[in-house]
């Protein structure tokens, strides 16, 4: 199946809600085991600050070999520092490479894996692979929260690395700093799940 083919009669059997009946069948849960060499993605670059935050998106590489990760650096101990949207790749999901992209200047150098920098509070990127788009410059789409705007911003890209801001920005200002955005192949529309604040 191609990476873009998410159609089909798939059901995630987390519980018995979608099961009409069962006979001589016992559900067995297999617990995860922590990888002994964690963390697999340490914050070891100065532009990552003291914490890499993988609240972003991981997708299979288009070749079918390996993975791509869009994440951000979260400055927990540096109030004067800013968030950074970052990119990494892996062949096995365990060993991650942080390629120098040459896109964003960080203290006089573009030798870093920062893929976009709008403001100092750009974070939590949802990346959607859209290879069916007739515009080759829009094979990837991104929606992410920006605290400076207090809004979700959009962008599109041909390769998932070089981004162009959506002319419709900000996309919307309701919600909060956490949200996930996806393409639903069944309804043929984009869906968003943003956090909202209750009174």
mmCIF file of C-alpha atoms in Angstrom:
data_model
loop_
_atom_site.group_PDB
_atom_site.id
_atom_site.type_symbol
_atom_site.label_atom_id
_atom_site.label_comp_id
_atom_site.label_asym_id
_atom_site.label_seq_id
_atom_site.Cartn_x
_atom_site.Cartn_y
_atom_site.Cartn_z
ATOM 1 C CA UNK A 1 0.000 0.000 0.000
ATOM 2 C CA UNK A 2 1.191 3.505 -0.673
ATOM 3 C CA UNK A 3 1.835 5.728 2.340
ATOM 4 C CA UNK A 4 -1.100 7.912 1.333
ATOM 5 C CA UNK A 5 -3.603 5.022 1.252
ATOM 6 C CA UNK A 6 -5.265 5.077 4.637
ATOM 7 C CA UNK A 7 -8.627 3.828 3.369
ATOM 8 C CA UNK A 8 -10.022 0.469 4.294
ATOM 9 C CA UNK A 9 -12.230 -1.222 6.863
ATOM 10 C CA UNK A 10 -9.717 -0.789 9.689
ATOM 11 C CA UNK A 11 -10.941 -0.897 13.293
ATOM 12 C CA UNK A 12 -8.662 -0.268 16.250
ATOM 13 C CA UNK A 13 -9.706 -2.924 18.772
ATOM 14 C CA UNK A 14 -8.795 -1.177 21.993
ATOM 15 C CA UNK A 15 -11.910 -2.496 23.708
ATOM 16 C CA UNK A 16 -14.947 -4.616 22.842
ATOM 17 C CA UNK A 17 -17.183 -1.719 21.804
ATOM 18 C CA UNK A 18 -17.077 -2.514 18.044
ATOM 19 C CA UNK A 19 -17.275 -6.309 18.574
ATOM 20 C CA UNK A 20 -20.750 -7.791 18.034
ATOM 21 C CA UNK A 21 -19.930 -11.141 19.665
ATOM 22 C CA UNK A 22 -17.016 -13.363 20.596
ATOM 23 C CA UNK A 23 -16.692 -17.037 21.450
ATOM 24 C CA UNK A 24 -13.649 -18.768 22.941
ATOM 25 C CA UNK A 25 -11.641 -15.611 22.497
ATOM 26 C CA UNK A 26 -9.626 -13.911 25.239
ATOM 27 C CA UNK A 27 -8.054 -10.493 24.837
ATOM 28 C CA UNK A 28 -4.400 -10.442 25.845
ATOM 29 C CA UNK A 29 -2.577 -7.168 26.393
ATOM 30 C CA UNK A 30 1.140 -7.164 25.772
ATOM 31 C CA UNK A 31 2.765 -4.399 27.811
ATOM 32 C CA UNK A 32 5.403 -2.162 26.308
ATOM 33 C CA UNK A 33 8.943 -2.459 27.559
ATOM 34 C CA UNK A 34 11.084 0.646 27.927
ATOM 35 C CA UNK A 35 14.068 0.720 25.626
ATOM 36 C CA UNK A 36 17.161 0.310 27.872
ATOM 37 C CA UNK A 37 19.176 3.011 26.077
ATOM 38 C CA UNK A 38 16.605 5.808 26.438
ATOM 39 C CA UNK A 39 16.417 8.616 25.630
ATOM 40 C CA UNK A 40 16.629 7.939 21.892
ATOM 41 C CA UNK A 41 16.365 11.658 21.069
ATOM 42 C CA UNK A 42 18.383 13.602 23.648
ATOM 43 C CA UNK A 43 18.547 17.388 23.663
ATOM 44 C CA UNK A 44 22.247 17.536 22.857
ATOM 45 C CA UNK A 45 22.382 20.577 20.553
ATOM 46 C CA UNK A 46 22.513 24.116 21.967
ATOM 47 C CA UNK A 47 19.504 25.254 19.878
ATOM 48 C CA UNK A 48 17.445 22.450 21.452
ATOM 49 C CA UNK A 49 18.074 24.000 24.872
ATOM 50 C CA UNK A 50 17.610 21.557 27.686
ATOM 51 C CA UNK A 51 14.662 19.511 26.435
ATOM 52 C CA UNK A 52 13.519 18.043 23.131
ATOM 53 C CA UNK A 53 9.770 17.764 23.013
ATOM 54 C CA UNK A 54 8.499 15.134 20.611
ATOM 55 C CA UNK A 55 4.965 16.522 20.684
ATOM 56 C CA UNK A 56 4.948 16.875 16.930
ATOM 57 C CA UNK A 57 4.649 14.348 14.120
ATOM 58 C CA UNK A 58 6.467 11.191 13.097
ATOM 59 C CA UNK A 59 5.792 9.744 9.633
ATOM 60 C CA UNK A 60 7.276 6.957 7.532
ATOM 61 C CA UNK A 61 9.784 8.186 4.976
ATOM 62 C CA UNK A 62 8.334 8.383 1.449
ATOM 63 C CA UNK A 63 10.794 5.707 0.311
ATOM 64 C CA UNK A 64 9.243 3.234 2.742
ATOM 65 C CA UNK A 65 12.571 3.024 4.593
ATOM 66 C CA UNK A 66 12.853 4.755 7.943
ATOM 67 C CA UNK A 67 11.048 7.636 9.621
ATOM 68 C CA UNK A 68 10.851 11.420 9.708
ATOM 69 C CA UNK A 69 10.201 13.437 12.865
ATOM 70 C CA UNK A 70 9.130 17.061 13.297
ATOM 71 C CA UNK A 71 9.494 18.138 16.934
ATOM 72 C CA UNK A 72 10.515 21.129 19.010
ATOM 73 C CA UNK A 73 13.024 22.277 21.563
ATOM 74 C CA UNK A 74 11.401 23.409 24.792
ATOM 75 C CA UNK A 75 13.338 25.876 26.954
ATOM 76 C CA UNK A 76 12.448 24.818 30.493
ATOM 77 C CA UNK A 77 15.202 26.679 32.310
ATOM 78 C CA UNK A 78 15.862 29.634 30.009
ATOM 79 C CA UNK A 79 13.137 32.269 30.130
ATOM 80 C CA UNK A 80 14.991 34.446 27.621
ATOM 81 C CA UNK A 81 15.257 31.635 25.069
ATOM 82 C CA UNK A 82 12.710 30.725 22.412
ATOM 83 C CA UNK A 83 11.065 27.577 21.075
ATOM 84 C CA UNK A 84 12.554 25.938 17.994
ATOM 85 C CA UNK A 85 10.775 23.724 15.448
ATOM 86 C CA UNK A 86 13.185 20.899 14.586
ATOM 87 C CA UNK A 87 13.575 17.978 12.182
ATOM 88 C CA UNK A 88 15.163 14.517 12.518
ATOM 89 C CA UNK A 89 15.348 11.259 10.558
ATOM 90 C CA UNK A 90 15.850 7.632 11.535
ATOM 91 C CA UNK A 91 16.268 4.306 9.768
ATOM 92 C CA UNK A 92 14.946 2.263 12.688
ATOM 93 C CA UNK A 93 13.029 4.628 14.992
ATOM 94 C CA UNK A 94 15.743 4.309 17.633
ATOM 95 C CA UNK A 95 18.847 6.019 16.238
ATOM 96 C CA UNK A 96 17.947 9.558 15.148
ATOM 97 C CA UNK A 97 19.932 11.932 12.953
ATOM 98 C CA UNK A 98 19.525 15.697 13.155
ATOM 99 C CA UNK A 99 20.658 16.954 9.743
ATOM 100 C CA UNK A 100 21.944 20.482 9.306
ATOM 101 C CA UNK A 101 19.286 22.023 7.071
ATOM 102 C CA UNK A 102 20.887 25.413 6.376
ATOM 103 C CA UNK A 103 17.530 27.210 6.646
ATOM 104 C CA UNK A 104 17.274 29.194 9.895
ATOM 105 C CA UNK A 105 20.013 31.386 11.328
ATOM 106 C CA UNK A 106 20.697 30.608 14.988
ATOM 107 C CA UNK A 107 23.254 32.978 16.516
ATOM 108 C CA UNK A 108 25.095 33.474 13.220
ATOM 109 C CA UNK A 109 24.956 29.922 11.840
ATOM 110 C CA UNK A 110 22.501 27.849 9.784
ATOM 111 C CA UNK A 111 24.268 24.610 10.788
ATOM 112 C CA UNK A 112 21.242 23.302 12.676
ATOM 113 C CA UNK A 113 18.076 21.264 12.167
ATOM 114 C CA UNK A 114 15.610 24.149 12.642
ATOM 115 C CA UNK A 115 13.134 23.968 9.751
ATOM 116 C CA UNK A 116 11.069 27.146 10.291
ATOM 117 C CA UNK A 117 11.143 30.146 12.608
ATOM 118 C CA UNK A 118 8.265 32.637 12.630
ATOM 119 C CA UNK A 119 8.213 33.865 16.234
ATOM 120 C CA UNK A 120 9.736 32.821 19.545
ATOM 121 C CA UNK A 121 6.659 30.747 20.497
ATOM 122 C CA UNK A 122 6.159 28.569 17.395
ATOM 123 C CA UNK A 123 5.622 24.962 18.501
ATOM 124 C CA UNK A 124 3.742 21.612 18.399
ATOM 125 C CA UNK A 125 3.738 20.944 14.633
ATOM 126 C CA UNK A 126 1.139 18.645 13.051
ATOM 127 C CA UNK A 127 2.532 17.545 9.694
ATOM 128 C CA UNK A 128 0.157 16.006 7.139
ATOM 129 C CA UNK A 129 1.540 14.167 4.109
ATOM 130 C CA UNK A 130 -0.677 15.060 1.114
ATOM 131 C CA UNK A 131 0.956 13.484 -1.975
ATOM 132 C CA UNK A 132 -2.354 13.539 -3.877
ATOM 133 C CA UNK A 133 -2.388 17.349 -3.988
ATOM 134 C CA UNK A 134 -2.097 18.494 -7.630
ATOM 135 C CA UNK A 135 0.235 21.307 -6.525
ATOM 136 C CA UNK A 136 3.700 19.736 -6.003
ATOM 137 C CA UNK A 137 4.523 22.543 -3.556
ATOM 138 C CA UNK A 138 1.771 21.302 -1.220
ATOM 139 C CA UNK A 139 2.768 17.668 -0.714
ATOM 140 C CA UNK A 140 3.050 18.430 2.995
ATOM 141 C CA UNK A 141 0.907 20.661 5.158
ATOM 142 C CA UNK A 142 1.561 21.887 8.681
ATOM 143 C CA UNK A 143 -0.697 23.322 11.368
ATOM 144 C CA UNK A 144 0.883 24.442 14.613
ATOM 145 C CA UNK A 145 0.213 26.609 17.635
ATOM 146 C CA UNK A 146 1.985 29.929 18.036
ATOM 147 C CA UNK A 147 1.654 31.532 21.469
ATOM 148 C CA UNK A 148 2.725 34.935 20.140
ATOM 149 C CA UNK A 149 -0.346 35.034 17.904
ATOM 150 C CA UNK A 150 -2.466 32.975 20.284
ATOM 151 C CA UNK A 151 -3.529 31.068 17.199
ATOM 152 C CA UNK A 152 -2.942 28.096 14.936
ATOM 153 C CA UNK A 153 -0.827 28.851 11.869
ATOM 154 C CA UNK A 154 -0.615 26.913 8.617
ATOM 155 C CA UNK A 155 2.126 26.269 6.073
ATOM 156 C CA UNK A 156 2.783 24.015 3.092
ATOM 157 C CA UNK A 157 5.867 22.364 1.644
ATOM 158 C CA UNK A 158 7.074 20.269 -1.276
ATOM 159 C CA UNK A 159 9.515 18.247 0.827
ATOM 160 C CA UNK A 160 8.479 18.661 4.474
ATOM 161 C CA UNK A 161 11.574 20.774 5.149
ATOM 162 C CA UNK A 162 11.201 24.072 3.270
ATOM 163 C CA UNK A 163 7.917 25.763 4.235
ATOM 164 C CA UNK A 164 5.734 28.579 2.899
ATOM 165 C CA UNK A 165 3.248 30.221 5.258
ATOM 166 C CA UNK A 166 -0.417 29.950 4.386
ATOM 167 C CA UNK A 167 -1.896 33.232 3.129
ATOM 168 C CA UNK A 168 -4.879 32.484 5.408
ATOM 169 C CA UNK A 169 -2.817 32.780 8.630
ATOM 170 C CA UNK A 170 -3.801 32.738 11.365
ATOM 171 C CA UNK A 171 -6.017 29.771 10.502
ATOM 172 C CA UNK A 172 -8.050 30.142 13.698
ATOM 173 C CA UNK A 173 -7.630 31.592 17.148
ATOM 174 C CA UNK A 174 -9.886 29.416 19.268
ATOM 175 C CA UNK A 175 -8.419 26.565 21.227
ATOM 176 C CA UNK A 176 -5.203 26.341 23.160
ATOM 177 C CA UNK A 177 -1.596 25.327 22.854
ATOM 178 C CA UNK A 178 -2.218 21.632 22.171
ATOM 179 C CA UNK A 179 -3.811 20.250 19.020
ATOM 180 C CA UNK A 180 -3.498 17.501 16.451
ATOM 181 C CA UNK A 181 -4.508 17.900 12.817
ATOM 182 C CA UNK A 182 -4.968 15.068 10.314
ATOM 183 C CA UNK A 183 -6.448 14.153 6.931
ATOM 184 C CA UNK A 184 -9.467 11.826 7.115
ATOM 185 C CA UNK A 185 -9.549 9.718 3.921
ATOM 186 C CA UNK A 186 -13.062 8.459 4.698
ATOM 187 C CA UNK A 187 -14.708 11.895 4.788
ATOM 188 C CA UNK A 188 -12.133 13.531 2.471
ATOM 189 C CA UNK A 189 -11.496 16.455 4.791
ATOM 190 C CA UNK A 190 -8.995 17.777 7.274
ATOM 191 C CA UNK A 191 -9.822 17.299 10.953
ATOM 192 C CA UNK A 192 -8.456 19.169 13.940
ATOM 193 C CA UNK A 193 -8.513 18.268 17.607
ATOM 194 C CA UNK A 194 -7.452 21.405 19.491
ATOM 195 C CA UNK A 195 -7.485 21.803 23.254
ATOM 196 C CA UNK A 196 -10.037 24.272 24.582
ATOM 197 C CA UNK A 197 -10.157 25.853 28.016
ATOM 198 C CA UNK A 198 -13.158 25.250 30.252
ATOM 199 C CA UNK A 199 -14.338 28.033 32.595
#
